């Protein structure tokens, strides 16, 4: 019954934009830190961004291009991705915890982001 569902991925050209959504049901997201991770083929899962009640954090590889935010009315956390690069291609997942960076949680299906010309 408690779920996180990622959506918003797709195919975009280099330099393009996408907004990913992490929608919660069964609990209030605003009480938790929420992080985005990604995993590209042949690579380990990588922390991308995290938002808590007091701060946001970003991996160096996405800093200045990605923005994480909350919409508490919609019980959703977003990852706005700008100036996308081919190396951003991955499956993106969200997870929650008490503080940034949460770890050890389960992973859903994720949402595929493909950056290609």
mmCIF file of N, CA and C in Angstrom:
data_model
loop_
_atom_site.group_PDB
_atom_site.id
_atom_site.type_symbol
_atom_site.label_atom_id
_atom_site.label_comp_id
_atom_site.label_asym_id
_atom_site.label_seq_id
_atom_site.Cartn_x
_atom_site.Cartn_y
_atom_site.Cartn_z
ATOM 1 N N UNK A 1 0.820 -1.202 0.000
ATOM 2 C CA UNK A 1 0.000 0.000 0.000
ATOM 3 C C UNK A 1 0.858 1.259 0.000
ATOM 4 N N UNK A 2 1.981 1.224 0.707
ATOM 5 C CA UNK A 2 2.942 2.321 0.673
ATOM 6 C C UNK A 2 3.784 2.170 -0.589
ATOM 7 N N UNK A 3 3.752 3.172 -1.435
ATOM 8 C CA UNK A 3 4.421 3.078 -2.726
ATOM 9 C C UNK A 3 5.092 4.379 -3.124
ATOM 10 N N UNK A 4 6.161 4.243 -3.889
ATOM 11 C CA UNK A 4 6.762 5.325 -4.639
ATOM 12 C C UNK A 4 6.770 4.918 -6.101
ATOM 13 N N UNK A 5 6.306 5.809 -6.951
ATOM 14 C CA UNK A 5 6.229 5.526 -8.374
ATOM 15 C C UNK A 5 6.950 6.619 -9.139
ATOM 16 N N UNK A 6 7.952 6.225 -9.907
ATOM 17 C CA UNK A 6 8.711 7.148 -10.737
ATOM 18 C C UNK A 6 8.075 7.245 -12.120
ATOM 19 N N UNK A 7 8.100 8.430 -12.687
ATOM 20 C CA UNK A 7 7.587 8.626 -14.031
ATOM 21 C C UNK A 7 8.262 9.838 -14.657
ATOM 22 N N UNK A 8 8.020 10.042 -15.932
ATOM 23 C CA UNK A 8 8.498 11.225 -16.617
ATOM 24 C C UNK A 8 9.694 11.015 -17.519
ATOM 25 N N UNK A 9 10.256 9.839 -17.520
ATOM 26 C CA UNK A 9 11.384 9.572 -18.382
ATOM 27 C C UNK A 9 10.976 9.494 -19.840
ATOM 28 N N UNK A 10 11.978 9.421 -20.686
ATOM 29 C CA UNK A 10 11.733 9.335 -22.105
ATOM 30 C C UNK A 10 12.994 9.551 -22.889
ATOM 31 N N UNK A 11 12.828 9.722 -24.179
ATOM 32 C CA UNK A 11 13.931 9.964 -25.100
ATOM 33 C C UNK A 11 14.023 11.453 -25.389
ATOM 34 N N UNK A 12 15.210 12.001 -25.225
ATOM 35 C CA UNK A 12 15.424 13.417 -25.456
ATOM 36 C C UNK A 12 16.783 13.619 -26.112
ATOM 37 N N UNK A 13 16.904 14.655 -26.913
ATOM 38 C CA UNK A 13 18.177 14.974 -27.550
ATOM 39 C C UNK A 13 19.124 15.652 -26.569
ATOM 40 N N UNK A 14 20.430 15.528 -26.802
ATOM 41 C CA UNK A 14 21.372 16.270 -25.967
ATOM 42 C C UNK A 14 21.019 17.753 -25.919
ATOM 43 N N UNK A 15 21.121 18.317 -24.726
ATOM 44 C CA UNK A 15 20.738 19.696 -24.516
ATOM 45 C C UNK A 15 19.282 19.890 -24.145
ATOM 46 N N UNK A 16 18.501 18.838 -24.229
ATOM 47 C CA UNK A 16 17.091 18.920 -23.915
ATOM 48 C C UNK A 16 16.800 18.810 -22.436
ATOM 49 N N UNK A 17 15.518 18.773 -22.119
ATOM 50 C CA UNK A 17 15.054 18.777 -20.735
ATOM 51 C C UNK A 17 14.009 17.707 -20.502
ATOM 52 N N UNK A 18 13.963 17.229 -19.277
ATOM 53 C CA UNK A 18 12.915 16.337 -18.806
ATOM 54 C C UNK A 18 12.636 16.652 -17.350
ATOM 55 N N UNK A 19 11.413 16.366 -16.918
ATOM 56 C CA UNK A 19 11.076 16.451 -15.504
ATOM 57 C C UNK A 19 10.585 15.097 -15.027
ATOM 58 N N UNK A 20 11.310 14.529 -14.083
ATOM 59 C CA UNK A 20 10.924 13.272 -13.482
ATOM 60 C C UNK A 20 10.073 13.522 -12.250
ATOM 61 N N UNK A 21 9.134 12.615 -12.006
ATOM 62 C CA UNK A 21 8.266 12.702 -10.845
ATOM 63 C C UNK A 21 8.417 11.466 -9.980
ATOM 64 N N UNK A 22 8.384 11.674 -8.682
ATOM 65 C CA UNK A 22 8.374 10.603 -7.689
ATOM 66 C C UNK A 22 7.129 10.812 -6.853
ATOM 67 N N UNK A 23 6.104 10.043 -7.126
ATOM 68 C CA UNK A 23 4.813 10.215 -6.474
ATOM 69 C C UNK A 23 4.629 9.179 -5.381
ATOM 70 N N UNK A 24 4.243 9.642 -4.205
ATOM 71 C CA UNK A 24 4.061 8.767 -3.054
ATOM 72 C C UNK A 24 2.585 8.525 -2.794
ATOM 73 N N UNK A 25 2.282 7.330 -2.333
ATOM 74 C CA UNK A 25 0.955 7.012 -1.831
ATOM 75 C C UNK A 25 1.102 6.232 -0.541
ATOM 76 N N UNK A 26 0.179 6.441 0.375
ATOM 77 C CA UNK A 26 0.205 5.734 1.645
ATOM 78 C C UNK A 26 1.003 6.404 2.745
ATOM 79 N N UNK A 27 1.714 7.465 2.427
ATOM 80 C CA UNK A 27 2.458 8.224 3.428
ATOM 81 C C UNK A 27 2.724 9.614 2.892
ATOM 82 N N UNK A 28 3.116 10.516 3.770
ATOM 83 C CA UNK A 28 3.385 11.895 3.387
ATOM 84 C C UNK A 28 4.869 12.077 3.106
ATOM 85 N N UNK A 29 5.185 12.421 1.876
ATOM 86 C CA UNK A 29 6.578 12.610 1.484
ATOM 87 C C UNK A 29 7.257 13.750 2.215
ATOM 88 N N UNK A 30 6.490 14.741 2.618
ATOM 89 C CA UNK A 30 7.096 15.926 3.227
ATOM 90 C C UNK A 30 7.761 15.630 4.557
ATOM 91 N N UNK A 31 7.485 14.478 5.138
ATOM 92 C CA UNK A 31 8.124 14.101 6.401
ATOM 93 C C UNK A 31 9.492 13.458 6.200
ATOM 94 N N UNK A 32 9.882 13.217 4.968
ATOM 95 C CA UNK A 32 11.068 12.426 4.687
ATOM 96 C C UNK A 32 12.027 13.134 3.748
ATOM 97 N N UNK A 33 13.277 12.710 3.826
ATOM 98 C CA UNK A 33 14.224 13.026 2.777
ATOM 99 C C UNK A 33 13.948 12.121 1.579
ATOM 100 N N UNK A 34 14.093 12.682 0.395
ATOM 101 C CA UNK A 34 13.847 11.935 -0.828
ATOM 102 C C UNK A 34 15.054 12.091 -1.735
ATOM 103 N N UNK A 35 15.525 10.993 -2.267
ATOM 104 C CA UNK A 35 16.698 11.008 -3.131
ATOM 105 C C UNK A 35 16.392 10.362 -4.466
ATOM 106 N N UNK A 36 17.054 10.886 -5.477
ATOM 107 C CA UNK A 36 17.078 10.264 -6.793
ATOM 108 C C UNK A 36 18.415 9.575 -7.000
ATOM 109 N N UNK A 37 18.355 8.358 -7.482
ATOM 110 C CA UNK A 37 19.518 7.598 -7.896
ATOM 111 C C UNK A 37 19.342 7.212 -9.357
ATOM 112 N N UNK A 38 20.438 6.851 -9.989
ATOM 113 C CA UNK A 38 20.346 6.368 -11.356
ATOM 114 C C UNK A 38 21.332 5.231 -11.573
ATOM 115 N N UNK A 39 21.015 4.402 -12.546
ATOM 116 C CA UNK A 39 21.889 3.295 -12.891
ATOM 117 C C UNK A 39 21.926 3.152 -14.402
ATOM 118 N N UNK A 40 23.115 3.289 -14.948
ATOM 119 C CA UNK A 40 23.342 3.128 -16.369
ATOM 120 C C UNK A 40 23.833 1.713 -16.637
ATOM 121 N N UNK A 41 23.665 1.226 -17.861
ATOM 122 C CA UNK A 41 24.137 -0.121 -18.180
ATOM 123 C C UNK A 41 25.614 -0.296 -17.869
ATOM 124 N N UNK A 42 25.944 -1.364 -17.154
ATOM 125 C CA UNK A 42 27.318 -1.667 -16.833
ATOM 126 C C UNK A 42 27.924 -0.832 -15.727
ATOM 127 N N UNK A 43 27.128 -0.001 -15.075
ATOM 128 C CA UNK A 43 27.641 0.861 -14.024
ATOM 129 C C UNK A 43 26.895 0.628 -12.716
ATOM 130 N N UNK A 44 27.528 1.036 -11.633
ATOM 131 C CA UNK A 44 26.891 0.960 -10.327
ATOM 132 C C UNK A 44 25.837 2.043 -10.178
ATOM 133 N N UNK A 45 24.913 1.801 -9.278
ATOM 134 C CA UNK A 45 23.907 2.802 -8.981
ATOM 135 C C UNK A 45 24.565 4.055 -8.409
ATOM 136 N N UNK A 46 24.164 5.203 -8.907
ATOM 137 C CA UNK A 46 24.791 6.470 -8.576
ATOM 138 C C UNK A 46 23.790 7.405 -7.914
ATOM 139 N N UNK A 47 24.188 8.013 -6.817
ATOM 140 C CA UNK A 47 23.367 9.039 -6.183
ATOM 141 C C UNK A 47 23.375 10.294 -7.038
ATOM 142 N N UNK A 48 22.202 10.856 -7.273
ATOM 143 C CA UNK A 48 22.055 12.010 -8.147
ATOM 144 C C UNK A 48 21.701 13.269 -7.370
ATOM 145 N N UNK A 49 20.654 13.189 -6.557
ATOM 146 C CA UNK A 49 20.182 14.364 -5.837
ATOM 147 C C UNK A 49 19.355 13.925 -4.644
ATOM 148 N N UNK A 50 19.316 14.781 -3.638
ATOM 149 C CA UNK A 50 18.538 14.498 -2.438
ATOM 150 C C UNK A 50 17.956 15.791 -1.901
ATOM 151 N N UNK A 51 16.747 15.700 -1.379
ATOM 152 C CA UNK A 51 16.098 16.847 -0.759
ATOM 153 C C UNK A 51 15.613 16.443 0.626
ATOM 154 N N UNK A 52 15.898 17.280 1.593
ATOM 155 C CA UNK A 52 15.432 17.098 2.957
ATOM 156 C C UNK A 52 14.601 18.312 3.353
ATOM 157 N N UNK A 53 14.246 18.390 4.615
ATOM 158 C CA UNK A 53 13.474 19.529 5.083
ATOM 159 C C UNK A 53 14.263 20.827 5.054
ATOM 160 N N UNK A 54 15.583 20.729 4.995
ATOM 161 C CA UNK A 54 16.411 21.918 5.141
ATOM 162 C C UNK A 54 17.414 22.156 4.025
ATOM 163 N N UNK A 55 17.587 21.198 3.110
ATOM 164 C CA UNK A 55 18.647 21.358 2.129
ATOM 165 C C UNK A 55 18.404 20.499 0.905
ATOM 166 N N UNK A 56 19.182 20.784 -0.122
ATOM 167 C CA UNK A 56 19.248 19.941 -1.303
ATOM 168 C C UNK A 56 20.703 19.629 -1.597
ATOM 169 N N UNK A 57 20.928 18.473 -2.207
ATOM 170 C CA UNK A 57 22.274 18.035 -2.550
ATOM 171 C C UNK A 57 22.271 17.456 -3.950
ATOM 172 N N UNK A 58 23.409 17.599 -4.627
ATOM 173 C CA UNK A 58 23.537 17.125 -5.992
ATOM 174 C C UNK A 58 24.895 16.487 -6.207
ATOM 175 N N UNK A 59 24.907 15.468 -7.045
ATOM 176 C CA UNK A 59 26.172 14.932 -7.506
ATOM 177 C C UNK A 59 26.886 15.973 -8.359
ATOM 178 N N UNK A 60 28.210 15.956 -8.319
ATOM 179 C CA UNK A 60 28.975 16.908 -9.112
ATOM 180 C C UNK A 60 28.635 16.822 -10.597
ATOM 181 N N UNK A 61 28.321 15.638 -11.066
ATOM 182 C CA UNK A 61 28.062 15.437 -12.475
ATOM 183 C C UNK A 61 26.785 16.114 -12.965
ATOM 184 N N UNK A 62 25.875 16.453 -12.050
ATOM 185 C CA UNK A 62 24.617 17.068 -12.444
ATOM 186 C C UNK A 62 24.435 18.465 -11.862
ATOM 187 N N UNK A 63 25.345 18.900 -11.033
ATOM 188 C CA UNK A 63 25.221 20.194 -10.371
ATOM 189 C C UNK A 63 25.126 21.317 -11.402
ATOM 190 N N UNK A 64 24.159 22.188 -11.200
ATOM 191 C CA UNK A 64 23.934 23.285 -12.115
ATOM 192 C C UNK A 64 23.009 22.958 -13.259
ATOM 193 N N UNK A 65 22.705 21.689 -13.450
ATOM 194 C CA UNK A 65 21.818 21.263 -14.528
ATOM 195 C C UNK A 65 20.509 20.671 -14.021
ATOM 196 N N UNK A 66 20.553 20.013 -12.872
ATOM 197 C CA UNK A 66 19.371 19.360 -12.307
ATOM 198 C C UNK A 66 18.895 20.132 -11.089
ATOM 199 N N UNK A 67 17.576 20.118 -10.872
ATOM 200 C CA UNK A 67 16.980 20.753 -9.709
ATOM 201 C C UNK A 67 15.956 19.811 -9.095
ATOM 202 N N UNK A 68 16.092 19.561 -7.807
ATOM 203 C CA UNK A 68 15.139 18.724 -7.093
ATOM 204 C C UNK A 68 14.189 19.624 -6.313
ATOM 205 N N UNK A 69 12.913 19.251 -6.265
ATOM 206 C CA UNK A 69 11.919 20.075 -5.590
ATOM 207 C C UNK A 69 10.764 19.214 -5.108
ATOM 208 N N UNK A 70 9.931 19.805 -4.270
ATOM 209 C CA UNK A 70 8.752 19.122 -3.737
ATOM 210 C C UNK A 70 7.484 19.883 -4.092
ATOM 211 N N UNK A 71 6.403 19.141 -4.261
ATOM 212 C CA UNK A 71 5.064 19.700 -4.287
ATOM 213 C C UNK A 71 4.267 18.917 -3.256
ATOM 214 N N UNK A 72 4.168 19.462 -2.064
ATOM 215 C CA UNK A 72 3.535 18.721 -0.978
ATOM 216 C C UNK A 72 2.051 18.480 -1.231
ATOM 217 N N UNK A 73 1.398 19.404 -1.914
ATOM 218 C CA UNK A 73 -0.020 19.226 -2.218
ATOM 219 C C UNK A 73 -0.253 18.003 -3.088
ATOM 220 N N UNK A 74 0.711 17.698 -3.939
ATOM 221 C CA UNK A 74 0.612 16.536 -4.813
ATOM 222 C C UNK A 74 1.377 15.337 -4.278
ATOM 223 N N UNK A 75 2.017 15.501 -3.115
ATOM 224 C CA UNK A 75 2.779 14.422 -2.484
ATOM 225 C C UNK A 75 3.807 13.847 -3.456
ATOM 226 N N UNK A 76 4.511 14.754 -4.120
ATOM 227 C CA UNK A 76 5.415 14.391 -5.200
ATOM 228 C C UNK A 76 6.717 15.163 -5.094
ATOM 229 N N UNK A 77 7.812 14.495 -5.405
ATOM 230 C CA UNK A 77 9.120 15.123 -5.555
ATOM 231 C C UNK A 77 9.505 15.058 -7.023
ATOM 232 N N UNK A 78 10.078 16.142 -7.515
ATOM 233 C CA UNK A 78 10.446 16.245 -8.911
ATOM 234 C C UNK A 78 11.956 16.347 -9.066
ATOM 235 N N UNK A 79 12.419 15.929 -10.217
ATOM 236 C CA UNK A 79 13.788 16.180 -10.628
ATOM 237 C C UNK A 79 13.740 16.825 -12.003
ATOM 238 N N UNK A 80 13.963 18.127 -12.027
ATOM 239 C CA UNK A 80 14.001 18.860 -13.284
ATOM 240 C C UNK A 80 15.405 18.750 -13.856
ATOM 241 N N UNK A 81 15.513 18.226 -15.055
ATOM 242 C CA UNK A 81 16.795 17.966 -15.684
ATOM 243 C C UNK A 81 16.924 18.840 -16.923
ATOM 244 N N UNK A 82 17.953 19.667 -16.943
ATOM 245 C CA UNK A 82 18.219 20.573 -18.044
ATOM 246 C C UNK A 82 19.581 20.248 -18.652
ATOM 247 N N UNK A 83 19.770 20.702 -19.880
ATOM 248 C CA UNK A 83 21.054 20.520 -20.560
ATOM 249 C C UNK A 83 21.522 19.076 -20.498
ATOM 250 N N UNK A 84 20.635 18.187 -20.833
ATOM 251 C CA UNK A 84 20.920 16.764 -20.693
ATOM 252 C C UNK A 84 22.044 16.326 -21.630
ATOM 253 N N UNK A 85 22.833 15.393 -21.135
ATOM 254 C CA UNK A 85 23.974 14.850 -21.848
ATOM 255 C C UNK A 85 23.784 13.354 -22.054
ATOM 256 N N UNK A 86 24.434 12.780 -23.056
ATOM 257 C CA UNK A 86 24.316 11.333 -23.250
ATOM 258 C C UNK A 86 24.689 10.533 -22.003
ATOM 259 N N UNK A 87 25.638 11.010 -21.218
ATOM 260 C CA UNK A 87 26.039 10.300 -20.012
ATOM 261 C C UNK A 87 24.982 10.337 -18.914
ATOM 262 N N UNK A 88 23.923 11.114 -19.091
ATOM 263 C CA UNK A 88 22.795 11.083 -18.166
ATOM 264 C C UNK A 88 21.855 9.914 -18.434
ATOM 265 N N UNK A 89 22.074 9.203 -19.515
ATOM 266 C CA UNK A 89 21.235 8.067 -19.850
ATOM 267 C C UNK A 89 21.322 7.008 -18.757
ATOM 268 N N UNK A 90 20.178 6.637 -18.210
ATOM 269 C CA UNK A 90 20.121 5.684 -17.104
ATOM 270 C C UNK A 90 18.669 5.441 -16.745
ATOM 271 N N UNK A 91 18.461 4.449 -15.899
ATOM 272 C CA UNK A 91 17.182 4.296 -15.230
ATOM 273 C C UNK A 91 17.255 5.077 -13.927
ATOM 274 N N UNK A 92 16.279 5.924 -13.690
ATOM 275 C CA UNK A 92 16.251 6.788 -12.525
ATOM 276 C C UNK A 92 15.243 6.264 -11.511
ATOM 277 N N UNK A 93 15.672 6.228 -10.248
ATOM 278 C CA UNK A 93 14.866 5.719 -9.156
ATOM 279 C C UNK A 93 14.791 6.750 -8.035
ATOM 280 N N UNK A 94 13.705 6.736 -7.286
ATOM 281 C CA UNK A 94 13.642 7.537 -6.075
ATOM 282 C C UNK A 94 13.466 6.634 -4.863
ATOM 283 N N UNK A 95 13.908 7.136 -3.722
ATOM 284 C CA UNK A 95 13.773 6.416 -2.470
ATOM 285 C C UNK A 95 13.722 7.433 -1.342
ATOM 286 N N UNK A 96 13.313 6.990 -0.162
ATOM 287 C CA UNK A 96 13.142 7.895 0.969
ATOM 288 C C UNK A 96 13.901 7.401 2.188
ATOM 289 N N UNK A 97 14.119 8.310 3.117
ATOM 290 C CA UNK A 97 14.753 7.992 4.378
ATOM 291 C C UNK A 97 14.602 9.143 5.347
ATOM 292 N N UNK A 98 15.193 8.995 6.500
ATOM 293 C CA UNK A 98 15.093 10.030 7.523
ATOM 294 C C UNK A 98 15.912 11.255 7.139
ATOM 295 N N UNK A 99 17.101 11.031 6.616
ATOM 296 C CA UNK A 99 17.994 12.116 6.223
ATOM 297 C C UNK A 99 18.638 11.800 4.888
ATOM 298 N N UNK A 100 19.180 12.822 4.244
ATOM 299 C CA UNK A 100 19.995 12.625 3.058
ATOM 300 C C UNK A 100 21.381 12.146 3.486
ATOM 301 N N UNK A 101 21.848 11.142 2.837
ATOM 302 C CA UNK A 101 21.360 10.376 1.743
ATOM 303 C C UNK A 101 20.772 9.055 2.231
ATOM 304 N N UNK A 102 19.532 8.753 1.881
ATOM 305 C CA UNK A 102 18.995 7.458 2.290
ATOM 306 C C UNK A 102 19.678 6.330 1.524
ATOM 307 N N UNK A 103 19.753 5.185 2.150
ATOM 308 C CA UNK A 103 20.365 4.024 1.527
ATOM 309 C C UNK A 103 19.711 2.759 2.058
ATOM 310 N N UNK A 104 19.879 1.694 1.301
ATOM 311 C CA UNK A 104 19.396 0.395 1.741
ATOM 312 C C UNK A 104 17.932 0.126 1.489
ATOM 313 N N UNK A 105 17.244 1.064 0.880
ATOM 314 C CA UNK A 105 15.840 0.878 0.603
ATOM 315 C C UNK A 105 15.603 0.030 -0.631
ATOM 316 N N UNK A 106 14.363 -0.307 -0.830
ATOM 317 C CA UNK A 106 13.990 -1.067 -2.011
ATOM 318 C C UNK A 106 13.841 -0.141 -3.214
ATOM 319 N N UNK A 107 13.906 -0.746 -4.371
ATOM 320 C CA UNK A 107 13.840 0.005 -5.622
ATOM 321 C C UNK A 107 12.673 -0.487 -6.458
ATOM 322 N N UNK A 108 11.935 0.458 -6.990
ATOM 323 C CA UNK A 108 10.839 0.112 -7.881
ATOM 324 C C UNK A 108 11.321 -0.099 -9.300
ATOM 325 N N UNK A 109 10.416 0.108 -10.230
ATOM 326 C CA UNK A 109 10.748 -0.105 -11.632
ATOM 327 C C UNK A 109 11.603 1.008 -12.211
ATOM 328 N N UNK A 110 11.539 2.191 -11.626
ATOM 329 C CA UNK A 110 12.287 3.321 -12.136
ATOM 330 C C UNK A 110 11.683 3.863 -13.421
ATOM 331 N N UNK A 111 12.322 4.888 -13.948
ATOM 332 C CA UNK A 111 11.903 5.470 -15.212
ATOM 333 C C UNK A 111 13.138 5.679 -16.083
ATOM 334 N N UNK A 112 13.038 5.262 -17.323
ATOM 335 C CA UNK A 112 14.175 5.283 -18.237
ATOM 336 C C UNK A 112 14.348 6.662 -18.847
ATOM 337 N N UNK A 113 15.559 7.183 -18.756
ATOM 338 C CA UNK A 113 15.943 8.419 -19.427
ATOM 339 C C UNK A 113 16.998 8.071 -20.462
ATOM 340 N N UNK A 114 16.733 8.420 -21.698
ATOM 341 C CA UNK A 114 17.684 8.189 -22.771
ATOM 342 C C UNK A 114 17.978 9.509 -23.464
ATOM 343 N N UNK A 115 19.246 9.886 -23.489
ATOM 344 C CA UNK A 115 19.684 11.131 -24.116
ATOM 345 C C UNK A 115 20.511 10.756 -25.335
ATOM 346 N N UNK A 116 19.964 11.018 -26.491
ATOM 347 C CA UNK A 116 20.611 10.588 -27.726
ATOM 348 C C UNK A 116 20.149 11.458 -28.874
ATOM 349 N N UNK A 117 21.045 11.666 -29.822
ATOM 350 C CA UNK A 117 20.701 12.386 -31.029
ATOM 351 C C UNK A 117 20.250 11.458 -32.147
#
